[in-house]
Amino acid sequence: MEYPVSANARYTGLIQHYGDRLPIEDPASAVCLGEGRTPLIRTYNLPRRLGFEGEIYLKFEGVNPTGSFKDRGMTVAVTKAFDEGARAVVCASTGNTAASAAAYAARAGMQAFVIIPEGKIALGKLSQAMMHGAKVIQLRGNFDEAMAIVRVLVRDLPITLVNSINPNRLQGQKTAAFEVVEDLGRAPDYHAIPVGNAGNITAYWMGYKEYGYEGWCAPPVMVGFQSTGSAPIVEGRHIDQPDTVATAIRIGHPASWEGALDVQKESRGWFDAVTDEDILQAQRLLASTDGVFCEPASAASVAGIVSEIQAGHIPQGSNVVCTLTGHGLKDPDTAIRQSEQPFTVDATEAAVEEVIQGFL
Ligand code: AN7
């Protein structure tokens, strides 16, 4: 008897799924790990809490193979690099790009070099880069300095740059917008995204426009959120010493600044900043009331939407999607630091019961 094979069993990754929309000649040869097809989760407790009579969905990119949206771009960038004969890839990173580059390079049999700011990347991300065999170079400096170095470095070395200034990255990342439209049957009214280099917001907009031209949707208003200590686009100036608990978006010289301004203009959207406290509160709120655990940077999109709804900038009845760019497990230190600590008791039923009784 033949067992029925589901469509899921044949799904190998987004290059095969969206092959005709990506710059890959032979989708069958893709370097992939089953990225994409992430869930669009409707929240119930969040809108109720806000008194918001609309719909708020979470595009949970934390369930990609390495735990962030970077995998969408990396499958395309590494496949291209491999096809072009490259033997090594390099990136500057606040952590997630490094983890993703390391994994896809390992799968392709290539060497990854990742340049990260010392002490400012979350533990999970560092452990991923190390386990996947990347050469990890910690800089006594920040992401922007690392980025400036790799831009020059790749001019003289036979290494492919896989930061989002590599256009193949944004091609892959635009597929997240396709999935949102396919899941909702339309584009949302508003789409909120945390912003660092502004590559992702630029990529989503490319995706929405592509489906828009083909008549599948009317593109949304795009809203980007930065952290107040690291908000160059909101402030309209470079920030040389950016700082935020959301280390993923601790970026003061965004690489896709122009792209961000185009998105703002074309979608009639806007950028705003949220404080670290608001980010952490939104992260806790989502985890504790809607069951979704994202990393701090990702919670910036939710913190932003909360404040825009409270300010009346997003009308009642609207349909909103927030992208949660990375998984909460990426940064266990920040999660544990802000949570109620465990109760440590003797190994007796009475001692355990005493704790439980205190909450019943
Ligand atoms: C979880 O990994 O820049 O605006 O080097 O990891 O496209 O930069 C990460 C960025 C949002 C911002 N959320 O996206 C890197 C890096 C998370 C991130 C962003 C990042 P962009």
Short mmCIF file of C-alpha atoms and ligand atoms in Angstrom, two decimals:
data_model
loop_
_atom_site.label_atom_id
_atom_site.label_comp_id
_atom_site.label_asym_id
_atom_site.label_seq_id
_atom_site.Cartn_x
_atom_site.Cartn_y
_atom_site.Cartn_z
CA MET A 1 0.00 0.00 0.00
CA GLU A 2 1.30 3.41 -0.88
CA TYR A 3 1.26 6.02 1.86
CA PRO A 4 -0.19 9.35 0.67
CA VAL A 5 2.51 12.00 0.44
CA SER A 6 1.33 15.42 1.59
CA ALA A 7 2.23 18.68 -0.07
CA ASN A 8 4.22 19.47 3.07
CA ALA A 9 6.48 16.49 2.53
CA ARG A 10 7.46 17.91 -0.84
CA TYR A 11 8.09 21.43 0.47
CA THR A 12 11.83 21.91 0.51
CA GLY A 13 12.13 25.68 0.85
CA LEU A 14 11.02 28.96 -0.54
CA ILE A 15 13.23 28.91 -3.63
CA GLN A 16 11.36 25.90 -4.94
CA HIS A 17 8.03 27.37 -3.86
CA TYR A 18 8.59 30.82 -5.39
CA GLY A 19 11.23 29.82 -7.95
CA ASP A 20 9.77 31.82 -10.82
CA ARG A 21 9.80 34.99 -8.73
CA LEU A 22 13.43 34.68 -7.62
CA PRO A 23 16.72 35.18 -9.48
CA ILE A 24 17.67 31.49 -9.38
CA GLU A 25 18.19 29.52 -12.59
CA ASP A 26 17.81 26.02 -11.23
CA PRO A 27 15.53 25.89 -8.17
CA ALA A 28 16.23 22.17 -7.80
CA SER A 29 19.84 22.98 -6.81
CA ALA A 30 18.86 25.43 -4.04
CA VAL A 31 20.76 25.55 -0.76
CA CYS A 32 17.76 25.43 1.54
CA LEU A 33 16.66 24.32 4.99
CA GLY A 34 12.88 24.45 4.67
CA GLU A 35 12.64 28.18 5.37
CA GLY A 36 9.46 30.20 4.83
CA ARG A 37 5.82 29.16 5.21
CA THR A 38 5.78 30.73 8.66
CA PRO A 39 2.47 31.07 10.50
CA LEU A 40 0.31 34.18 10.53
CA ILE A 41 -1.07 34.04 14.06
CA ARG A 42 -4.18 36.00 14.96
CA THR A 43 -4.07 37.57 18.42
CA TYR A 44 -7.16 37.79 20.62
CA ASN A 45 -5.94 39.01 23.99
CA LEU A 46 -3.86 41.86 22.60
CA PRO A 47 -6.68 43.71 20.76
CA ARG A 48 -9.07 43.04 23.66
CA ARG A 49 -6.61 44.62 26.05
CA LEU A 50 -6.26 47.66 23.82
CA GLY A 51 -10.00 47.99 23.26
CA PHE A 52 -9.19 47.66 19.57
CA GLU A 53 -11.99 46.43 17.35
CA GLY A 54 -9.78 45.30 14.53
CA GLU A 55 -7.54 42.39 13.74
CA ILE A 56 -3.90 42.08 14.81
CA TYR A 57 -1.87 39.26 13.28
CA LEU A 58 1.69 38.18 13.99
CA LYS A 59 3.86 36.97 11.11
CA PHE A 60 6.05 34.75 13.25
CA GLU A 61 9.41 34.54 11.51
CA GLY A 62 10.98 33.02 14.61
CA VAL A 63 10.03 29.57 13.36
CA ASN A 64 12.37 29.70 10.37
CA PRO A 65 15.19 27.10 10.49
CA THR A 66 17.68 29.31 12.34
CA GLY A 67 15.00 31.22 14.22
CA SER A 68 14.77 34.45 12.23
CA PHE A 69 13.58 35.99 8.95
CA LYS A 70 17.18 36.14 7.74
CA ASP A 71 16.84 32.60 6.37
CA ARG A 72 14.57 33.82 3.56
CA GLY A 73 17.31 36.04 2.21
CA MET A 74 20.15 33.71 3.04
CA THR A 75 18.82 30.76 1.02
CA VAL A 76 18.85 32.97 -2.08
CA ALA A 77 22.16 34.73 -1.33
CA VAL A 78 24.05 31.52 -0.53
CA THR A 79 22.55 29.61 -3.46
CA LYS A 80 23.66 32.43 -5.77
CA ALA A 81 27.12 32.61 -4.20
CA PHE A 82 27.51 28.85 -4.60
CA ASP A 83 26.35 28.93 -8.24
CA GLU A 84 28.89 31.66 -8.94
CA GLY A 85 31.67 29.48 -7.55
CA ALA A 86 32.32 31.33 -4.30
CA ARG A 87 33.98 29.28 -1.55
CA ALA A 88 33.36 31.65 1.34
CA VAL A 89 30.81 34.20 2.53
CA VAL A 90 31.19 37.07 4.98
CA CYS A 91 28.84 39.36 6.86
CA ALA A 92 28.79 42.00 9.56
CA SER A 93 26.03 41.20 11.99
CA THR A 94 24.16 42.01 15.15
CA GLY A 95 23.64 38.23 15.41
CA ASN A 96 20.84 36.81 13.31
CA THR A 97 22.50 37.32 9.94
CA ALA A 98 25.60 35.61 11.36
CA ALA A 99 23.59 32.61 12.59
CA SER A 100 21.80 32.25 9.28
CA ALA A 101 24.89 32.74 7.10
CA ALA A 102 26.74 30.18 9.19
CA ALA A 103 24.01 27.56 8.76
CA TYR A 104 23.47 27.99 5.01
CA ALA A 105 27.22 28.14 4.35
CA ALA A 106 27.67 24.92 6.31
CA ARG A 107 25.02 23.25 4.19
CA ALA A 108 26.69 24.46 0.98
CA GLY A 109 30.15 23.35 2.14
CA MET A 110 31.39 26.93 2.21
CA GLN A 111 33.29 28.81 4.92
CA ALA A 112 31.43 31.63 6.69
CA PHE A 113 33.21 34.55 8.33
CA VAL A 114 31.04 36.63 10.64
CA ILE A 115 32.04 39.98 12.13
CA ILE A 116 30.10 40.86 15.28
CA PRO A 117 30.26 43.56 17.98
CA GLU A 118 31.90 42.02 21.05
CA GLY A 119 29.53 41.53 23.97
CA LYS A 120 26.51 42.92 22.11
CA ILE A 121 25.05 39.84 20.49
CA ALA A 122 22.49 37.59 22.12
CA LEU A 123 23.71 34.26 23.44
CA GLY A 124 21.58 32.02 21.20
CA LYS A 125 22.85 33.72 18.05
CA LEU A 126 26.49 33.44 19.08
CA SER A 127 26.04 29.74 19.89
CA GLN A 128 24.53 29.15 16.44
CA ALA A 129 27.37 30.82 14.55
CA MET A 130 29.88 28.82 16.57
CA MET A 131 28.11 25.47 16.17
CA HIS A 132 27.72 25.87 12.41
CA GLY A 133 31.46 26.34 12.08
CA ALA A 134 31.67 30.01 11.18
CA LYS A 135 34.88 31.83 11.93
CA VAL A 136 33.61 34.37 14.45
CA ILE A 137 35.49 37.66 14.57
CA GLN A 138 34.45 39.86 17.51
CA LEU A 139 35.06 43.53 17.00
CA ARG A 140 35.91 45.99 19.73
CA GLY A 141 33.35 48.23 18.13
CA ASN A 142 29.73 48.28 16.98
CA PHE A 143 27.77 46.88 14.01
CA ASP A 144 28.19 50.01 11.90
CA GLU A 145 31.97 49.79 12.20
CA ALA A 146 31.85 46.10 11.29
CA MET A 147 29.72 46.92 8.24
CA ALA A 148 32.13 49.63 7.08
CA ILE A 149 35.01 47.15 7.33
CA VAL A 150 33.36 44.30 5.39
CA ARG A 151 32.24 46.62 2.59
CA VAL A 152 35.89 47.42 1.87
CA LEU A 153 37.21 43.94 2.66
CA VAL A 154 35.20 42.17 -0.04
CA ARG A 155 36.64 44.39 -2.77
CA ASP A 156 39.99 42.64 -2.41
CA LEU A 157 39.07 39.14 -1.27
CA PRO A 158 37.37 36.22 -3.08
CA ILE A 159 34.47 36.23 -0.63
CA THR A 160 30.78 36.95 -1.23
CA LEU A 161 29.14 39.55 1.02
CA VAL A 162 25.80 38.28 2.33
CA ASN A 163 24.58 41.37 4.18
CA SER A 164 21.30 42.82 2.93
CA ILE A 165 23.15 45.20 0.58
CA ASN A 166 23.46 41.99 -1.47
CA PRO A 167 20.27 42.33 -3.56
CA ASN A 168 19.64 38.56 -3.47
CA ARG A 169 18.89 38.88 0.23
CA LEU A 170 15.97 41.25 -0.31
CA GLN A 171 14.66 39.10 -3.15
CA GLY A 172 14.34 36.20 -0.74
CA GLN A 173 12.88 38.31 2.05
CA LYS A 174 10.11 39.73 -0.17
CA THR A 175 8.46 36.28 -0.08
CA ALA A 176 7.18 36.95 3.44
CA ALA A 177 4.80 39.54 1.95
CA PHE A 178 3.56 36.95 -0.57
CA GLU A 179 2.72 34.58 2.27
CA VAL A 180 0.83 37.25 4.20
CA VAL A 181 -1.33 38.02 1.16
CA GLU A 182 -1.91 34.31 0.50
CA ASP A 183 -2.93 33.68 4.13
CA LEU A 184 -5.21 36.72 4.51
CA GLY A 185 -6.55 36.62 0.97
CA ARG A 186 -5.55 40.30 0.77
CA ALA A 187 -2.86 42.62 2.13
CA PRO A 188 -3.42 44.06 5.61
CA ASP A 189 -4.32 47.74 6.02
CA TYR A 190 -1.14 48.32 8.05
CA HIS A 191 2.07 46.30 8.24
CA ALA A 192 4.43 47.01 11.17
CA ILE A 193 8.11 45.97 11.14
CA PRO A 194 11.11 46.56 13.42
CA VAL A 195 13.83 48.47 11.57
CA GLY A 196 17.60 48.21 11.81
CA ASN A 197 19.27 48.44 8.41
CA ALA A 198 15.80 48.81 6.85
CA GLY A 199 16.43 45.90 4.49
CA ASN A 200 13.41 43.93 5.62
CA ILE A 201 10.87 46.74 5.33
CA THR A 202 12.24 47.43 1.84
CA ALA A 203 11.90 43.74 0.93
CA TYR A 204 8.30 43.46 2.20
CA TRP A 205 7.38 46.49 0.17
CA MET A 206 8.92 44.90 -2.96
CA GLY A 207 6.81 41.80 -2.31
CA TYR A 208 3.58 43.71 -1.76
CA LYS A 209 4.20 45.81 -4.86
CA GLU A 210 4.91 42.72 -6.96
CA TYR A 211 1.61 41.12 -5.93
CA GLY A 212 -0.07 44.52 -6.23
CA TYR A 213 0.98 44.96 -9.88
CA GLU A 214 -0.42 41.52 -10.61
CA GLY A 215 -3.74 42.43 -9.03
CA TRP A 216 -3.50 40.12 -6.01
CA CYS A 217 -3.70 42.88 -3.42
CA ALA A 218 -3.79 46.58 -2.69
CA PRO A 219 -0.50 47.18 -0.83
CA PRO A 220 -0.63 48.19 2.86
CA VAL A 221 0.60 51.24 4.74
CA MET A 222 4.08 50.32 6.00
CA VAL A 223 5.08 51.39 9.50
CA GLY A 224 8.65 50.93 10.76
CA PHE A 225 9.77 51.03 14.39
CA GLN A 226 13.21 51.72 15.81
CA SER A 227 14.35 51.88 19.42
CA THR A 228 14.66 55.40 20.85
CA GLY A 229 18.38 54.91 21.61
CA SER A 230 18.97 53.74 18.09
CA ALA A 231 16.60 55.65 15.83
CA PRO A 232 18.58 57.22 12.98
CA ILE A 233 15.73 57.17 10.45
CA VAL A 234 13.23 58.68 12.90
CA GLU A 235 15.70 61.40 13.92
CA GLY A 236 16.94 61.96 10.39
CA ARG A 237 20.63 61.69 11.32
CA HIS A 238 23.28 59.05 11.80
CA ILE A 239 23.69 57.81 15.39
CA ASP A 240 27.32 57.02 16.18
CA GLN A 241 26.75 55.39 19.58
CA PRO A 242 23.45 53.53 19.20
CA ASP A 243 22.19 51.68 22.25
CA THR A 244 19.18 49.50 22.99
CA VAL A 245 18.25 46.32 24.80
CA ALA A 246 17.12 45.09 21.37
CA THR A 247 20.67 44.33 20.23
CA ALA A 248 19.47 43.05 16.83
CA ILE A 249 18.54 46.62 15.85
CA ARG A 250 21.40 48.42 17.57
CA ILE A 251 22.27 50.10 14.27
CA GLY A 252 23.04 53.81 13.79
CA HIS A 253 23.98 53.89 10.08
CA PRO A 254 21.25 51.90 8.27
CA ALA A 255 22.42 50.40 4.98
CA SER A 256 19.02 50.69 3.23
CA TRP A 257 18.12 54.20 4.37
CA GLU A 258 17.11 55.31 0.85
CA GLY A 259 14.93 52.24 0.47
CA ALA A 260 13.24 53.06 3.75
CA LEU A 261 12.37 56.58 2.63
CA ASP A 262 10.95 55.26 -0.64
CA VAL A 263 8.76 52.79 1.28
CA GLN A 264 7.54 55.57 3.55
CA LYS A 265 6.61 57.78 0.59
CA GLU A 266 5.12 55.15 -1.70
CA SER A 267 3.07 53.38 0.99
CA ARG A 268 2.11 56.64 2.77
CA GLY A 269 3.59 55.11 5.88
CA TRP A 270 5.79 56.38 8.69
CA PHE A 271 8.64 55.59 11.08
CA ASP A 272 8.54 56.03 14.82
CA ALA A 273 10.59 55.10 17.88
CA VAL A 274 9.67 53.03 20.93
CA THR A 275 11.51 52.92 24.25
CA ASP A 276 13.35 49.89 25.59
CA GLU A 277 10.74 49.64 28.39
CA ASP A 278 7.92 49.56 25.85
CA ILE A 279 9.77 46.91 23.84
CA LEU A 280 10.25 44.65 26.86
CA GLN A 281 6.69 45.18 28.03
CA ALA A 282 5.36 44.21 24.60
CA GLN A 283 7.63 41.14 24.56
CA ARG A 284 6.28 40.02 27.96
CA LEU A 285 2.70 40.81 27.00
CA LEU A 286 2.83 38.70 23.84
CA ALA A 287 4.52 35.79 25.58
CA SER A 288 2.28 35.83 28.65
CA THR A 289 -1.10 36.62 27.10
CA ASP A 290 -0.94 35.36 23.52
CA GLY A 291 1.59 32.53 23.86
CA VAL A 292 4.10 33.87 21.33
CA PHE A 293 7.72 34.33 22.40
CA CYS A 294 9.73 36.68 20.19
CA GLU A 295 13.06 38.38 20.72
CA PRO A 296 13.19 41.99 21.96
CA ALA A 297 13.84 43.59 18.54
CA SER A 298 10.78 41.82 17.16
CA ALA A 299 8.59 43.15 19.95
CA ALA A 300 9.33 46.68 18.69
CA SER A 301 6.69 46.15 15.99
CA VAL A 302 4.07 45.28 18.61
CA ALA A 303 5.16 48.04 21.01
CA GLY A 304 4.85 50.44 18.09
CA ILE A 305 1.40 49.26 17.07
CA VAL A 306 0.17 49.48 20.67
CA SER A 307 1.26 53.10 20.89
CA GLU A 308 -0.14 54.00 17.44
CA ILE A 309 -3.51 52.45 18.33
CA GLN A 310 -3.57 54.28 21.67
CA ALA A 311 -2.71 57.53 19.89
CA GLY A 312 -5.58 56.99 17.43
CA HIS A 313 -3.26 56.80 14.41
CA ILE A 314 -4.65 53.40 13.43
CA PRO A 315 -8.43 53.52 13.04
CA GLN A 316 -10.75 51.02 14.72
CA GLY A 317 -11.65 48.16 12.42
CA SER A 318 -8.24 48.09 10.74
CA ASN A 319 -6.46 44.91 9.83
CA VAL A 320 -2.86 44.97 11.11
CA VAL A 321 0.08 42.59 10.65
CA CYS A 322 3.18 42.81 12.88
CA THR A 323 6.27 40.92 11.77
CA LEU A 324 7.99 39.12 14.63
CA THR A 325 11.44 38.87 13.08
CA GLY A 326 13.15 36.47 15.51
CA HIS A 327 12.44 33.84 18.17
CA GLY A 328 12.55 34.63 21.89
CA LEU A 329 14.98 31.76 22.50
CA LYS A 330 17.63 33.77 20.68
CA ASP A 331 18.12 35.95 23.75
CA PRO A 332 17.52 33.91 26.92
CA ASP A 333 19.45 36.37 29.12
CA THR A 334 17.07 39.25 28.43
CA ALA A 335 14.06 36.97 28.92
CA ILE A 336 15.24 35.61 32.27
CA ARG A 337 16.35 39.01 33.55
CA GLN A 338 12.84 40.48 33.19
CA SER A 339 10.82 37.47 34.36
CA GLU A 340 9.60 36.21 37.72
CA GLN A 341 12.37 33.98 39.06
CA PRO A 342 11.78 30.28 39.84
CA PHE A 343 10.82 29.17 43.35
CA THR A 344 13.47 26.92 44.85
CA VAL A 345 12.11 24.53 47.50
CA ASP A 346 12.95 21.28 49.28
CA ALA A 347 11.98 18.04 47.53
CA THR A 348 8.75 17.50 49.48
CA GLU A 349 5.12 17.60 48.44
CA ALA A 350 4.37 20.09 51.20
CA ALA A 351 6.96 22.55 50.01
CA VAL A 352 5.74 22.39 46.40
CA GLU A 353 2.11 22.67 47.50
CA GLU A 354 2.84 25.70 49.62
CA VAL A 355 4.06 27.60 46.56
CA ILE A 356 1.06 26.52 44.47
CA GLN A 357 -1.45 27.38 47.23
CA GLY A 358 -0.08 30.91 47.26
CA PHE A 359 -1.46 31.43 43.74
CA LEU A 360 -4.78 29.58 43.85
C1 AN7 B 1 15.36 40.08 14.98
O1 AN7 B 1 21.60 40.20 12.02
O2 AN7 B 1 21.04 43.45 11.06
O3 AN7 B 1 15.89 46.43 9.18
O4 AN7 B 1 23.04 41.70 11.40
O5 AN7 B 1 17.84 40.45 13.71
O6 AN7 B 1 16.38 44.45 7.74
O7 AN7 B 1 18.07 45.31 9.36
C2 AN7 B 1 19.52 42.02 12.16
C3 AN7 B 1 18.39 42.75 11.98
C4 AN7 B 1 14.88 43.12 13.02
C5 AN7 B 1 16.19 44.51 11.49
N1 AN7 B 1 14.67 42.09 13.85
O8 AN7 B 1 16.03 44.15 10.14
C6 AN7 B 1 21.88 41.34 11.67
C7 AN7 B 1 20.81 42.36 11.59
C8 AN7 B 1 15.66 41.21 14.07
C9 AN7 B 1 16.89 41.36 13.45
C10 AN7 B 1 16.07 43.32 12.39
C11 AN7 B 1 17.12 42.46 12.61
P1 AN7 B 1 16.63 45.14 9.04
#
